[in-house]
Short mmCIF file of C-alpha atoms in Angstrom, two decimals:
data_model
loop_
_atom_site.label_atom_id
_atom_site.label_comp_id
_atom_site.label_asym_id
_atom_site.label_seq_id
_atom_site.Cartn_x
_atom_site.Cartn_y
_atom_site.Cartn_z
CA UNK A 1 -17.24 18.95 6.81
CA UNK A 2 -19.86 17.96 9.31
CA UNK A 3 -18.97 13.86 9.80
CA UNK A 4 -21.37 11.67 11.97
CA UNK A 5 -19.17 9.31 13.89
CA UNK A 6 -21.62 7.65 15.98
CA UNK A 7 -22.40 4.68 14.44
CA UNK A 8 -18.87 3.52 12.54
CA UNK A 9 -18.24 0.59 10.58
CA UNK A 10 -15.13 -0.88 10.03
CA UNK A 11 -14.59 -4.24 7.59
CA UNK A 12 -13.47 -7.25 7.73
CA UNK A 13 -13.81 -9.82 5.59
CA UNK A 14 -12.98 -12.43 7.84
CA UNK A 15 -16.68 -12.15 9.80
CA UNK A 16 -19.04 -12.63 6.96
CA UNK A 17 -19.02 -16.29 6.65
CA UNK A 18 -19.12 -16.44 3.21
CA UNK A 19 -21.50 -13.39 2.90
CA UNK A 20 -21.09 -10.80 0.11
CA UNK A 21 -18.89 -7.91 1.70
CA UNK A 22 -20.84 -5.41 0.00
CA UNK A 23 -24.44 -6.78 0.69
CA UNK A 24 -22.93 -6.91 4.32
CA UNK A 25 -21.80 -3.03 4.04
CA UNK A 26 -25.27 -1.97 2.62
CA UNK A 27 -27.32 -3.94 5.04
CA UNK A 28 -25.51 -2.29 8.23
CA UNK A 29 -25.49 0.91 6.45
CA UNK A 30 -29.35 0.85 6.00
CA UNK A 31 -29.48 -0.13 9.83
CA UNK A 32 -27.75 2.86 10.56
CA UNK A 33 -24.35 2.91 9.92
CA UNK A 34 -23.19 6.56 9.64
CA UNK A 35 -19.45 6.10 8.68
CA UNK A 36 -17.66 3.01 6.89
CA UNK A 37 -13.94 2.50 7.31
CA UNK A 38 -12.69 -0.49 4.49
CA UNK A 39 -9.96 -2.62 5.74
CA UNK A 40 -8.22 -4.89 3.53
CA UNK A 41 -5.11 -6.56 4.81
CA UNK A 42 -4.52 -9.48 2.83
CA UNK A 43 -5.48 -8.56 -1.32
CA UNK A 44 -2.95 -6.93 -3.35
CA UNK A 45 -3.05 -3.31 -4.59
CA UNK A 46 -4.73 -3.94 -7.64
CA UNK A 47 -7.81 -6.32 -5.74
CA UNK A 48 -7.60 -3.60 -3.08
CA UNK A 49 -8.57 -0.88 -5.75
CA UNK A 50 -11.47 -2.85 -7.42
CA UNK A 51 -12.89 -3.57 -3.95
CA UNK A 52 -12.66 -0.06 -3.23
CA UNK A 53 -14.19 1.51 -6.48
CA UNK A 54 -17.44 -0.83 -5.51
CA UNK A 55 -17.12 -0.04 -2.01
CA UNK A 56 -17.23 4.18 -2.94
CA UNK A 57 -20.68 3.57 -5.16
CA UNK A 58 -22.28 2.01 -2.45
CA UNK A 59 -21.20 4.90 0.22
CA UNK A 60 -22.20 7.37 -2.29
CA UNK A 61 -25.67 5.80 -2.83
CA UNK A 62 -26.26 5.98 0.60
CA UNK A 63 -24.03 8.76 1.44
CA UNK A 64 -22.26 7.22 4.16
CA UNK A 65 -18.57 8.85 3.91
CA UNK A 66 -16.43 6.12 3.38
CA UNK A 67 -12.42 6.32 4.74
CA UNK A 68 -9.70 3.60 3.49
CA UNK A 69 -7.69 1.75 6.24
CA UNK A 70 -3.77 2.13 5.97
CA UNK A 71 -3.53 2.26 2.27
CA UNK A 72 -3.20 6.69 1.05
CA UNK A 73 -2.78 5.44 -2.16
CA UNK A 74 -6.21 3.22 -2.44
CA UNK A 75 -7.44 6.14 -0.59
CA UNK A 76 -6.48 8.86 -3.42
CA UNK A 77 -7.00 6.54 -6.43
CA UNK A 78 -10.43 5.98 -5.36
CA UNK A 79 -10.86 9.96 -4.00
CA UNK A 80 -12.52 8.08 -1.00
CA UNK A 81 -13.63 10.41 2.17
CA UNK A 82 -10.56 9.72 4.04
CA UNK A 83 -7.89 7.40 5.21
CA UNK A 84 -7.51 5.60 8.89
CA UNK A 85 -3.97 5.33 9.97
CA UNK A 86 -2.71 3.03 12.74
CA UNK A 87 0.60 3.83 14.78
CA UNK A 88 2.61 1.38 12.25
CA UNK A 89 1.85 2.65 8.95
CA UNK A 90 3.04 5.87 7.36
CA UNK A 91 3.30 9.03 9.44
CA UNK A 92 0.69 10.82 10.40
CA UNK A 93 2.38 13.89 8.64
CA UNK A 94 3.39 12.67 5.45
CA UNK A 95 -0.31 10.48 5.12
CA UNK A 96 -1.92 14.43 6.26
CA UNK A 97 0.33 16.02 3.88
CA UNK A 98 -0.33 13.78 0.72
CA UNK A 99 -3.89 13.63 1.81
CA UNK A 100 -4.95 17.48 1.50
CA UNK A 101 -7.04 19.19 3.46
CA UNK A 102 -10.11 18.58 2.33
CA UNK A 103 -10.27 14.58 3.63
CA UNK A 104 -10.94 12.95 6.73
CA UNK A 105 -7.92 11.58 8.44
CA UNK A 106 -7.87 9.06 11.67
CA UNK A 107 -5.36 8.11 13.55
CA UNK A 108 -5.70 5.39 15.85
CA UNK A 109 -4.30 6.15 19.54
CA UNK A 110 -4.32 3.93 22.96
CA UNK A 111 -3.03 6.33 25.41
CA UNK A 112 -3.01 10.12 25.73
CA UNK A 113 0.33 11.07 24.23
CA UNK A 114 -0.86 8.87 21.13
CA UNK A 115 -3.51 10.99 21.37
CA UNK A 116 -2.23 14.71 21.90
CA UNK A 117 0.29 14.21 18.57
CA UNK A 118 -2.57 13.15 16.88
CA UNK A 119 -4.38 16.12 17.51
CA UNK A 120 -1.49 18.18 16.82
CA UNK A 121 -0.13 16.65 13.65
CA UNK A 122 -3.04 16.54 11.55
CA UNK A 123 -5.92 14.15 12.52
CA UNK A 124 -9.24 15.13 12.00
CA UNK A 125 -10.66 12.14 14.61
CA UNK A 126 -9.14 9.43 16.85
CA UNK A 127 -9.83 5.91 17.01
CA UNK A 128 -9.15 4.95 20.45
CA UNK A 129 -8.57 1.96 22.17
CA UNK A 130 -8.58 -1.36 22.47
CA UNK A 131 -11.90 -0.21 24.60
CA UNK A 132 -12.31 -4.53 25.46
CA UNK A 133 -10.81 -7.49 24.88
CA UNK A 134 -12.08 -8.62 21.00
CA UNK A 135 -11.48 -11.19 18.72
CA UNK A 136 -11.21 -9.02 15.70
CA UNK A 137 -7.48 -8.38 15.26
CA UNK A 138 -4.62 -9.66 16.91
CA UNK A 139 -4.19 -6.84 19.61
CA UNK A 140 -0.48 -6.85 21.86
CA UNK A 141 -2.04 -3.43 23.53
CA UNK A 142 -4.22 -3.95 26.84
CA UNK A 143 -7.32 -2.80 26.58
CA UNK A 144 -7.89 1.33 28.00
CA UNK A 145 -11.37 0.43 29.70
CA UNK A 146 -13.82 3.41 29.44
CA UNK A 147 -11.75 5.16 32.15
CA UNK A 148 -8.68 5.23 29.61
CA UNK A 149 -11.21 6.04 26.68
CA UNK A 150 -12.65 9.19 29.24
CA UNK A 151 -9.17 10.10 29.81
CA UNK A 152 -8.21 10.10 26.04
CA UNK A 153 -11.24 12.34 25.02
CA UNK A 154 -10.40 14.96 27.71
CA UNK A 155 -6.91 15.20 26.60
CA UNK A 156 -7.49 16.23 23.08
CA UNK A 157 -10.59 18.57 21.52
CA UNK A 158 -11.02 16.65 18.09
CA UNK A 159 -13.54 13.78 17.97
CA UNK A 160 -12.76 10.45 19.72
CA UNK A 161 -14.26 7.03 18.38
CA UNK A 162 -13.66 4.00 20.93
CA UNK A 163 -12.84 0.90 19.12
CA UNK A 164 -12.29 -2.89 20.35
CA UNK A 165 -15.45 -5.32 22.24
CA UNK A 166 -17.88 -2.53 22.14
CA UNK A 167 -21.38 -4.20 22.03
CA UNK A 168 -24.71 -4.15 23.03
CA UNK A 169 -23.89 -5.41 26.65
CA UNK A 170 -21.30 -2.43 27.24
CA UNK A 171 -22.10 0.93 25.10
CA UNK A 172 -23.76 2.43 28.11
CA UNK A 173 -20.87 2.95 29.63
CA UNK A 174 -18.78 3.29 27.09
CA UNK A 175 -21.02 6.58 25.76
CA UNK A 176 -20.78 7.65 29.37
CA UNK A 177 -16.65 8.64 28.55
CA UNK A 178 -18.70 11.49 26.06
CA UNK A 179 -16.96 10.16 23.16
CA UNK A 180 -18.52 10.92 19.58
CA UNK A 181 -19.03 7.04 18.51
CA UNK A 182 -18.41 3.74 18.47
CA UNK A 183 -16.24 2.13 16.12
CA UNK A 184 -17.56 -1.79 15.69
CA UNK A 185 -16.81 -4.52 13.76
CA UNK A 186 -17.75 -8.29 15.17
CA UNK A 187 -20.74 -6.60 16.69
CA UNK A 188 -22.32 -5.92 13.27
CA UNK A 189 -20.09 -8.12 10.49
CA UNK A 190 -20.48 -11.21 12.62
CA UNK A 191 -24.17 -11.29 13.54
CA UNK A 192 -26.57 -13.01 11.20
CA UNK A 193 -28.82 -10.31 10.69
CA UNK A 194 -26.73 -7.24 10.09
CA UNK A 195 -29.06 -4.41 9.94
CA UNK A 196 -30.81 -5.33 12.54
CA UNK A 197 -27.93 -5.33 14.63
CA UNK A 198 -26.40 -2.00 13.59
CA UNK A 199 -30.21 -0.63 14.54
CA UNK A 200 -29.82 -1.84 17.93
CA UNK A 201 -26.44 -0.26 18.31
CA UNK A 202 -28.05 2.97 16.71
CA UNK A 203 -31.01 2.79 19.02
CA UNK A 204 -28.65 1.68 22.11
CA UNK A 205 -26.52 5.14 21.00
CA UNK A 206 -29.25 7.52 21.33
CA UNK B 1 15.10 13.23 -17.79
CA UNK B 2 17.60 10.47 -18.69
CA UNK B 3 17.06 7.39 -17.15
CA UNK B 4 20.52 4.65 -17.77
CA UNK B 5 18.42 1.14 -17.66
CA UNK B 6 21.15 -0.71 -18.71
CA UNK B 7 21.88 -2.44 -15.05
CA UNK B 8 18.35 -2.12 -12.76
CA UNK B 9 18.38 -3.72 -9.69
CA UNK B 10 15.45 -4.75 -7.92
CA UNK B 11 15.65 -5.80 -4.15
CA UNK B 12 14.72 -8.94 -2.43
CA UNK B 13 15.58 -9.00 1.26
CA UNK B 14 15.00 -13.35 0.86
CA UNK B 15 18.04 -13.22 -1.13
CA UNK B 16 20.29 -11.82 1.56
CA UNK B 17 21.12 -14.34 3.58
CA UNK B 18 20.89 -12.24 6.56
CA UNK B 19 22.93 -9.25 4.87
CA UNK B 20 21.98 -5.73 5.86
CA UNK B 21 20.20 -4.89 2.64
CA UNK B 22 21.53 -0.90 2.52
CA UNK B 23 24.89 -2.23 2.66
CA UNK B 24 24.17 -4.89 -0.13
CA UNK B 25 22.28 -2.38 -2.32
CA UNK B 26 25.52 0.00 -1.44
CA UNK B 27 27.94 -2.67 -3.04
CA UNK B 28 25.36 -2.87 -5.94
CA UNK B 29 25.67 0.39 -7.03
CA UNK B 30 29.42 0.70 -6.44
CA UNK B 31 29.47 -2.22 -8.85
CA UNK B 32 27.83 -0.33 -11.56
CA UNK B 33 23.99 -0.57 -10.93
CA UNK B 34 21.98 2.16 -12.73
CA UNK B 35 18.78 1.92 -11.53
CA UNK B 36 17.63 1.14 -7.96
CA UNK B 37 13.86 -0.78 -7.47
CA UNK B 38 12.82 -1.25 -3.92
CA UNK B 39 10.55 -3.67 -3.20
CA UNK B 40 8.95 -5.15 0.11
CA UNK B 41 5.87 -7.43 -0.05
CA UNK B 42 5.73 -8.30 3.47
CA UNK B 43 6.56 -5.38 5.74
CA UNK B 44 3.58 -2.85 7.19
CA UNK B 45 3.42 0.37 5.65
CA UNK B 46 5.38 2.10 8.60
CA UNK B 47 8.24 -0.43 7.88
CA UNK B 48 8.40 0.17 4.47
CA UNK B 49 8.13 3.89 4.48
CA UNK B 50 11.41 4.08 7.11
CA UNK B 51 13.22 1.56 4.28
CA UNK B 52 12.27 3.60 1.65
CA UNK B 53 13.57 6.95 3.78
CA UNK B 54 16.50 4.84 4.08
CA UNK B 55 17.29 3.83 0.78
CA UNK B 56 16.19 7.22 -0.68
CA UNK B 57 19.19 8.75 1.17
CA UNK B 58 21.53 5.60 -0.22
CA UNK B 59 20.64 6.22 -4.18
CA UNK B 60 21.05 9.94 -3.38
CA UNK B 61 24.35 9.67 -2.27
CA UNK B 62 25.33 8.03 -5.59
CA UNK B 63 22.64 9.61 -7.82
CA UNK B 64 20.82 6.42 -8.89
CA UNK B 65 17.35 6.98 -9.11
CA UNK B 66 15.45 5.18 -6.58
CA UNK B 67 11.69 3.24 -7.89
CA UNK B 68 9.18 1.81 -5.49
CA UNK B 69 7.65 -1.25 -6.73
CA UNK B 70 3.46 -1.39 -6.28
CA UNK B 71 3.08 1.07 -3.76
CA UNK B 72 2.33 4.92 -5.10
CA UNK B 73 2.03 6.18 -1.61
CA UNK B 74 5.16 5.16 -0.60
CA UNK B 75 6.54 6.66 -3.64
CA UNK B 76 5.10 9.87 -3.19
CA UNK B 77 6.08 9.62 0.91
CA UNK B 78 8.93 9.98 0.07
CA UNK B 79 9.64 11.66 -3.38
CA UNK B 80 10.82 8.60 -4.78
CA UNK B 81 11.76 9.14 -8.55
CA UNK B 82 9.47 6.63 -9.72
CA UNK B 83 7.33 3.44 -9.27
CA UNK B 84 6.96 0.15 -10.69
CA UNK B 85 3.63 -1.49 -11.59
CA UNK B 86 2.62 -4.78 -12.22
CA UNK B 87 -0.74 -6.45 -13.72
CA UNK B 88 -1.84 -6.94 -10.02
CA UNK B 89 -1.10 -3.49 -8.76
CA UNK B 90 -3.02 -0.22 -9.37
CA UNK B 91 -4.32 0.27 -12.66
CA UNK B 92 -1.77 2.09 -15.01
CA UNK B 93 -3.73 5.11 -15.58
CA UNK B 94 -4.43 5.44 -11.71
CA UNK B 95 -1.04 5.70 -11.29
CA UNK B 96 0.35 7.37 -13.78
CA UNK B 97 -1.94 10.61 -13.08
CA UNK B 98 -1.51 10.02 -9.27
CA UNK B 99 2.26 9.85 -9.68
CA UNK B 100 2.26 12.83 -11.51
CA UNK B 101 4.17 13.82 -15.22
CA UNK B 102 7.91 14.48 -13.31
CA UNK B 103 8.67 10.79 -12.23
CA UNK B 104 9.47 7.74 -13.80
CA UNK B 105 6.52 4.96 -14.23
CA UNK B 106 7.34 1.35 -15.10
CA UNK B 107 5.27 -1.36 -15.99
CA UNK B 108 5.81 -5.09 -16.29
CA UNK B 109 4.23 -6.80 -19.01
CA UNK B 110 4.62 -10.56 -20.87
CA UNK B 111 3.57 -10.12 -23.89
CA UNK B 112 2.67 -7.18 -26.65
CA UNK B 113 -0.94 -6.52 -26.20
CA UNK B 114 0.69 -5.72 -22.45
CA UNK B 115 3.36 -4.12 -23.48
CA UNK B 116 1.23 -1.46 -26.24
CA UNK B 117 -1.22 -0.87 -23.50
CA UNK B 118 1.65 -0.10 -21.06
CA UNK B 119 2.77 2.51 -24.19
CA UNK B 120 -0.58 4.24 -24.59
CA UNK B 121 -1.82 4.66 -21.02
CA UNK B 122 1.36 6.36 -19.09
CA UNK B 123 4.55 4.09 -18.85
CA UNK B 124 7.29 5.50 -19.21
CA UNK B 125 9.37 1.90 -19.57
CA UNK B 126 8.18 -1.77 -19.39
CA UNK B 127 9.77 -4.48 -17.06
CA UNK B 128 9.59 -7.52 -19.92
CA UNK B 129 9.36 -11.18 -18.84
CA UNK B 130 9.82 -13.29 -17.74
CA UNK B 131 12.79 -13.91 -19.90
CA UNK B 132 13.86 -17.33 -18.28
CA UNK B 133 12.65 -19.31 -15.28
CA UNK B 134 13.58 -17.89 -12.38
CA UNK B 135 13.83 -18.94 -8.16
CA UNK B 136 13.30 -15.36 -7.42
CA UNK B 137 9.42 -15.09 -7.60
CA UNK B 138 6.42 -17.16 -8.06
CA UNK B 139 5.57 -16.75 -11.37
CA UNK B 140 2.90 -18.43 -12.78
CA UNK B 141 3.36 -17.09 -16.57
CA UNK B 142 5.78 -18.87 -19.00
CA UNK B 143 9.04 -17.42 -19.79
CA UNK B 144 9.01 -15.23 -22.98
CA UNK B 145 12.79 -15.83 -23.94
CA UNK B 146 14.84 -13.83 -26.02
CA UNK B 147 12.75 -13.92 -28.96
CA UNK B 148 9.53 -12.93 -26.68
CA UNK B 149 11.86 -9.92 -25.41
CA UNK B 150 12.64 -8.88 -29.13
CA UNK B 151 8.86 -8.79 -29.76
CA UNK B 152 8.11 -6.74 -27.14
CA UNK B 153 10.56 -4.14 -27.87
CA UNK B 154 9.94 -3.96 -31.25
CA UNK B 155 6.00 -3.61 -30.67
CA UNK B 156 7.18 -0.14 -28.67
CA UNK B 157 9.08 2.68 -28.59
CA UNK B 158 9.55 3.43 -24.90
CA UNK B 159 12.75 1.69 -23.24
CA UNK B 160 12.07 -2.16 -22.46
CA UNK B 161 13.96 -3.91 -19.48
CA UNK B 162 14.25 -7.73 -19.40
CA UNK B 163 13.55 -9.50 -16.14
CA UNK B 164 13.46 -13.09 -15.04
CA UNK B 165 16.62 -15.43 -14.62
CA UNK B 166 19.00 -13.12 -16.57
CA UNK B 167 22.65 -13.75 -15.81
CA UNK B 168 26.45 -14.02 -16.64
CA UNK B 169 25.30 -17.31 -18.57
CA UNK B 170 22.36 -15.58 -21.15
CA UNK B 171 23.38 -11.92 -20.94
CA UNK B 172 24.67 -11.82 -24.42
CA UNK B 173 21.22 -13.46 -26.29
CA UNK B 174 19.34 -10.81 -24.31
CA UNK B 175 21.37 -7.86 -25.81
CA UNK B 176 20.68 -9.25 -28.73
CA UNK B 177 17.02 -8.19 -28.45
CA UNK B 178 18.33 -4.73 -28.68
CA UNK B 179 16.51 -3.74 -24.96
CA UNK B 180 17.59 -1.03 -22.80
CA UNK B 181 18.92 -3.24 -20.01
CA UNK B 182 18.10 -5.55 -17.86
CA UNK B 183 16.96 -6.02 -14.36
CA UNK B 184 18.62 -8.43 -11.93
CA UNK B 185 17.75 -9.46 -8.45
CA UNK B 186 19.37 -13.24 -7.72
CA UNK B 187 22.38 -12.28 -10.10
CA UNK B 188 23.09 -9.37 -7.63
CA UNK B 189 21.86 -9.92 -4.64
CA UNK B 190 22.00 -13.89 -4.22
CA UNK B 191 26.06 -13.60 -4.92
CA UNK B 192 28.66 -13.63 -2.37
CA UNK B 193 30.72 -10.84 -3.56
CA UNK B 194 27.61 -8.09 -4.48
CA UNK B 195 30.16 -5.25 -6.04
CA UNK B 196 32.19 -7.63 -8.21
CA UNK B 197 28.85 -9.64 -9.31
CA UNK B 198 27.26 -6.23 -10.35
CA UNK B 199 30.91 -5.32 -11.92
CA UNK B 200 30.64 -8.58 -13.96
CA UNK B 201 27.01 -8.00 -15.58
CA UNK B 202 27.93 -4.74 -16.67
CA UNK B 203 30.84 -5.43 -17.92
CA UNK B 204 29.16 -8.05 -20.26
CA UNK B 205 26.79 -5.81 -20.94
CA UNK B 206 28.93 -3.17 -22.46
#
């Protein structure tokens, strides 16, 4: 399956201010979001579910794929696109086994080991970084810098997404690595006018 | 397959006072529990996945069947031989095709409307309550008592389980209601001596 990972969006809650999530979601995806990644950490599984059974119509309207953040079951109950795992949920094997082939699977990675057993043990695409500092998520992990990004996309041949303070001011050099994407979330969710900020990071992309 | 309800233990590491749970859940069984439930509502998915590994190897060892409570992937991470929904969690259909026809699939319910639905759309046993007040969980709903309890399992034919504040004190009103067993946490788990408190409920239960 042929997966544009340039522009990708991944949610939080937390940023919108009070704004609808999914009027947030379709606004960035009509700016030119090409990928949406839902991240829920604090609803239950049943919330989690409802959430996600809105969150698939609106992907599928727009055909954006849309991949479920740590939770394979949301992910299968919903038959979302694919599921995002980080290095402290379930293991990459067991999520790629239960998953099947035929869904996208991420695994998020800071350095290149992270990155090599990602490759090797199922992930279709890596979510790399902290590229920057960021405010989004409480982060122990220094952040790579484009040079560890670079270095992370030579080591493996599946695509790389950089993830963490990517913006306006930096994605020059943070396409210049010759990853696939950018992986954003403040930089879209926490502007006031969301699609016009997801066009600027589209237009800033190409 | 048959499933002995009589004594079902569900896990709360709060109740431990610092105890290694394994070891508590060990005594447990040794003390006559039937029926193992695992549950963890504040761990990462990781975390709960290497518990769950853990604990899968513990009920093994003694042939108690192990149940995950809310979370399906974890379940099927690690071939647990069942799960345990609530009204919060996925919904019961979800689940119950997700799970697949070989495993065990509880459900708890409050009343009869519940506990019918639970009946018609997969469950193969309903977690009733709760019977009494109880300092294990926040529960918002009123307790059913023993007569609530005899409703329930007379507006059902699958196995019913009563939950909530059961103990030494009201075991003999609850067999009353004719249920398949009951399920403990504090009773267990919250008692000094975990084998001879699990000894003592099912004594009084046969």
């Amino acid at each position: 399956m042929f997966v544009d990972y340039s522009l990708y969006l991944v949610t939080d809650r937390g940023m919108l201010g009070g704004k609808n999530l999914y009027k947030a979601v379709e606004e960035a995806v009509r700016g030119g979001v090409t990928l949406l990644q839902l991240r829920e950490k604090d609803v239950g599984s049943g919330e989690f579910y409802n959430i996600a059974v809105e969150m698939k119509k609106l992907a599928g309207l727009y055909r954006t794929p849309l991949i479920i953040n740590d939770r394979l079951d949301i992910a299968l109950a919903v038959d979302a696109d694919g599921l995002h795992i980080g290095q402290e949920d379930l293991p990459l094997e067991v999520a790629r086994k239960l998953l099947g082939p035929g869904k996208i699977l991420g695994y998020s990675v800071s350095n290149q080991a992270e990155a090599v057993y990602g490759e090797e043990n199922g992930a279709d695409y890596l979510g790399a970084g902290p590229v920057y500092h960021t405010g989004s998520k409480e982060v122990a992990i220094e952040p790579i810098g484009p040079a560890g990004l670079k270095r992370i996309k030579e080591s493996v041949s599946i695509p790389v997404v950089g993830i963490g303070g990517i913006g306006i001011a930096n994605i020059g050099e943070v396409k210049e690595s010759g990853i696939a994407g950018i992986s954003v979330i403040s930089a879209i969710l926490a502007r006031r006018d969301i699609e016009e900020a997801a066009r600027e990071l589209k237009s800033a992309w190409s």
